[in-house]
Amino acid sequence: MSDNSQISEKPPLPHWFKVAAILALVWNLLGVMAFVGHIMMTPEMIAELPMAEQALYSSVPLWATIAFTIAVFAGALGSVALLMKKRICYHLFMVSLIAVIVQMYHSFFMSNSFEVYGPGGTVMPIMVIVIALLLVRFSAKGKDNNWFA
């Protein structure tokens, strides 16, 4: 006689899971769009910016742009994996968070973005960090609760 009481079933997903996963994907796709807009800036478009923004834009080092690239694409892939309920979403969100921190280190400590944009210019970067942290936490909770395949 076989004992089926040892077989554990996956716990049901919370009713808000799909909504949160879709919002994560939308947020990260907006990040991809921001990245594409950033790299598609032509010299003519840069020349139309105020001088302080032109200097800020042209002084971004390659490593900060690479961090931006990794942050947005790892976040977007993590969101797709989250929607598909795949455990790898946690690792992708961790990679994205680390890249966000590297990118924001440049923005906050190595560039003069605060002088150029003022205190209001820190709102979006702080939001990006907070949401990246929340996505790591959300995916860790899903991993811990065995929501993923």
Short mmCIF file of C-alpha atoms in Angstrom, two decimals:
data_model
loop_
_atom_site.label_atom_id
_atom_site.label_comp_id
_atom_site.label_asym_id
_atom_site.label_seq_id
_atom_site.Cartn_x
_atom_site.Cartn_y
_atom_site.Cartn_z
CA MET A 1 0.00 0.00 0.00
CA SER A 2 1.42 3.35 -1.02
CA ASP A 3 1.34 6.37 1.25
CA ASN A 4 0.41 9.45 -0.76
CA SER A 5 0.44 11.73 2.28
CA GLN A 6 4.14 12.36 1.66
CA ILE A 7 3.46 13.94 -1.75
CA SER A 8 3.33 17.68 -1.38
CA GLU A 9 1.18 19.75 -3.67
CA LYS A 10 2.17 23.20 -4.81
CA PRO A 11 0.47 25.84 -2.71
CA PRO A 12 -1.98 28.00 -4.64
CA LEU A 13 -0.70 31.30 -5.90
CA PRO A 14 -2.11 34.39 -4.22
CA HIS A 15 -4.87 36.03 -6.24
CA TRP A 16 -2.70 39.13 -6.74
CA PHE A 17 0.30 37.25 -8.16
CA LYS A 18 -0.59 37.63 -11.84
CA VAL A 19 -1.38 41.35 -11.46
CA ALA A 20 1.96 41.94 -9.69
CA ALA A 21 3.84 39.95 -12.35
CA ILE A 22 2.20 41.91 -15.18
CA LEU A 23 3.02 45.21 -13.44
CA ALA A 24 6.63 44.03 -13.05
CA LEU A 25 6.79 43.29 -16.77
CA VAL A 26 5.29 46.67 -17.71
CA TRP A 27 7.75 48.46 -15.39
CA ASN A 28 10.72 46.62 -16.84
CA LEU A 29 9.58 47.14 -20.43
CA LEU A 30 9.42 50.88 -19.66
CA GLY A 31 13.02 50.52 -18.52
CA VAL A 32 13.92 48.85 -21.81
CA MET A 33 12.24 51.71 -23.67
CA ALA A 34 14.21 54.26 -21.60
CA PHE A 35 17.42 52.39 -22.43
CA VAL A 36 16.64 52.29 -26.15
CA GLY A 37 15.84 56.00 -26.07
CA HIS A 38 19.15 56.62 -24.29
CA ILE A 39 21.31 54.75 -26.77
CA MET A 40 19.41 56.04 -29.81
CA MET A 41 20.19 59.69 -28.98
CA THR A 42 21.88 61.19 -32.03
CA PRO A 43 24.44 63.97 -31.75
CA GLU A 44 21.75 66.32 -33.13
CA MET A 45 19.34 65.31 -30.37
CA ILE A 46 22.03 65.77 -27.72
CA ALA A 47 22.84 69.21 -29.12
CA GLU A 48 19.23 70.28 -28.47
CA LEU A 49 19.60 69.59 -24.73
CA PRO A 50 20.65 72.33 -22.31
CA MET A 51 24.44 72.56 -21.98
CA ALA A 52 24.50 70.99 -18.50
CA GLU A 53 22.52 67.98 -19.72
CA GLN A 54 24.74 67.66 -22.80
CA ALA A 55 27.81 67.48 -20.55
CA LEU A 56 26.11 64.99 -18.25
CA TYR A 57 25.00 62.80 -21.14
CA SER A 58 28.41 62.77 -22.82
CA SER A 59 30.27 61.96 -19.59
CA VAL A 60 28.55 58.63 -18.89
CA PRO A 61 31.27 55.95 -18.84
CA LEU A 62 30.88 52.71 -20.76
CA TRP A 63 30.64 50.64 -17.56
CA ALA A 64 27.59 52.66 -16.41
CA THR A 65 25.92 52.09 -19.78
CA ILE A 66 26.69 48.38 -19.56
CA ALA A 67 25.17 48.32 -16.06
CA PHE A 68 22.07 50.07 -17.45
CA THR A 69 21.86 47.44 -20.21
CA ILE A 70 22.15 44.54 -17.79
CA ALA A 71 19.69 46.10 -15.33
CA VAL A 72 16.87 46.59 -17.82
CA PHE A 73 17.24 43.38 -19.78
CA ALA A 74 17.74 41.14 -16.72
CA GLY A 75 14.72 42.83 -15.15
CA ALA A 76 12.59 42.30 -18.25
CA LEU A 77 13.65 38.66 -18.58
CA GLY A 78 13.04 38.21 -14.84
CA SER A 79 9.53 39.56 -15.28
CA VAL A 80 8.83 37.16 -18.14
CA ALA A 81 10.17 34.29 -16.01
CA LEU A 82 7.99 35.49 -13.13
CA LEU A 83 4.90 35.39 -15.35
CA MET A 84 5.91 31.90 -16.45
CA LYS A 85 6.41 30.93 -12.78
CA LYS A 86 10.05 29.93 -13.29
CA ARG A 87 12.50 29.92 -10.38
CA ILE A 88 15.15 31.65 -12.47
CA CYS A 89 13.23 34.91 -12.04
CA TYR A 90 14.89 35.33 -8.62
CA HIS A 91 18.40 35.12 -10.10
CA LEU A 92 17.51 37.48 -12.95
CA PHE A 93 16.07 40.02 -10.52
CA MET A 94 19.23 39.73 -8.39
CA VAL A 95 21.41 40.42 -11.43
CA SER A 96 19.17 43.36 -12.30
CA LEU A 97 19.38 44.77 -8.76
CA ILE A 98 23.17 44.55 -8.70
CA ALA A 99 23.35 46.30 -12.08
CA VAL A 100 20.90 48.98 -10.86
CA ILE A 101 23.12 49.61 -7.83
CA VAL A 102 26.21 49.92 -10.05
CA GLN A 103 24.38 52.28 -12.42
CA MET A 104 22.97 54.41 -9.60
CA TYR A 105 26.37 54.56 -7.91
CA HIS A 106 27.54 56.43 -10.97
CA SER A 107 24.46 58.67 -10.99
CA PHE A 108 24.57 59.55 -7.30
CA PHE A 109 28.29 59.64 -6.53
CA MET A 110 30.30 60.10 -9.73
CA SER A 111 28.25 62.46 -11.88
CA ASN A 112 26.81 65.88 -11.19
CA SER A 113 23.25 64.77 -11.91
CA PHE A 114 22.00 66.29 -8.65
CA GLU A 115 23.33 69.70 -9.70
CA VAL A 116 21.83 69.34 -13.18
CA TYR A 117 18.39 67.97 -12.27
CA GLY A 118 18.05 69.13 -8.67
CA PRO A 119 16.43 67.19 -5.83
CA GLY A 120 13.51 66.17 -8.06
CA GLY A 121 15.96 64.28 -10.24
CA THR A 122 16.57 61.78 -7.45
CA VAL A 123 12.95 60.57 -7.30
CA MET A 124 13.11 58.23 -10.30
CA PRO A 125 16.51 56.68 -9.45
CA ILE A 126 15.32 55.98 -5.90
CA MET A 127 12.11 54.46 -7.28
CA VAL A 128 14.17 52.23 -9.58
CA ILE A 129 16.23 50.96 -6.63
CA VAL A 130 13.16 50.38 -4.44
CA ILE A 131 11.26 48.52 -7.17
CA ALA A 132 14.32 46.39 -7.99
CA LEU A 133 14.52 45.47 -4.28
CA LEU A 134 10.80 44.68 -4.16
CA LEU A 135 11.07 42.42 -7.22
CA VAL A 136 13.92 40.50 -5.61
CA ARG A 137 11.87 40.15 -2.42
CA PHE A 138 8.74 39.13 -4.34
CA SER A 139 10.59 36.46 -6.30
CA ALA A 140 12.33 35.22 -3.14
CA LYS A 141 8.93 34.87 -1.48
CA GLY A 142 7.69 32.90 -4.48
CA LYS A 143 10.75 30.68 -4.36
CA ASP A 144 10.39 30.13 -0.61
CA ASN A 145 6.68 29.36 -0.94
CA ASN A 146 7.33 26.92 -3.79
CA TRP A 147 5.20 28.89 -6.27
CA PHE A 148 7.62 28.29 -9.14
CA ALA A 149 8.60 25.34 -11.28
#
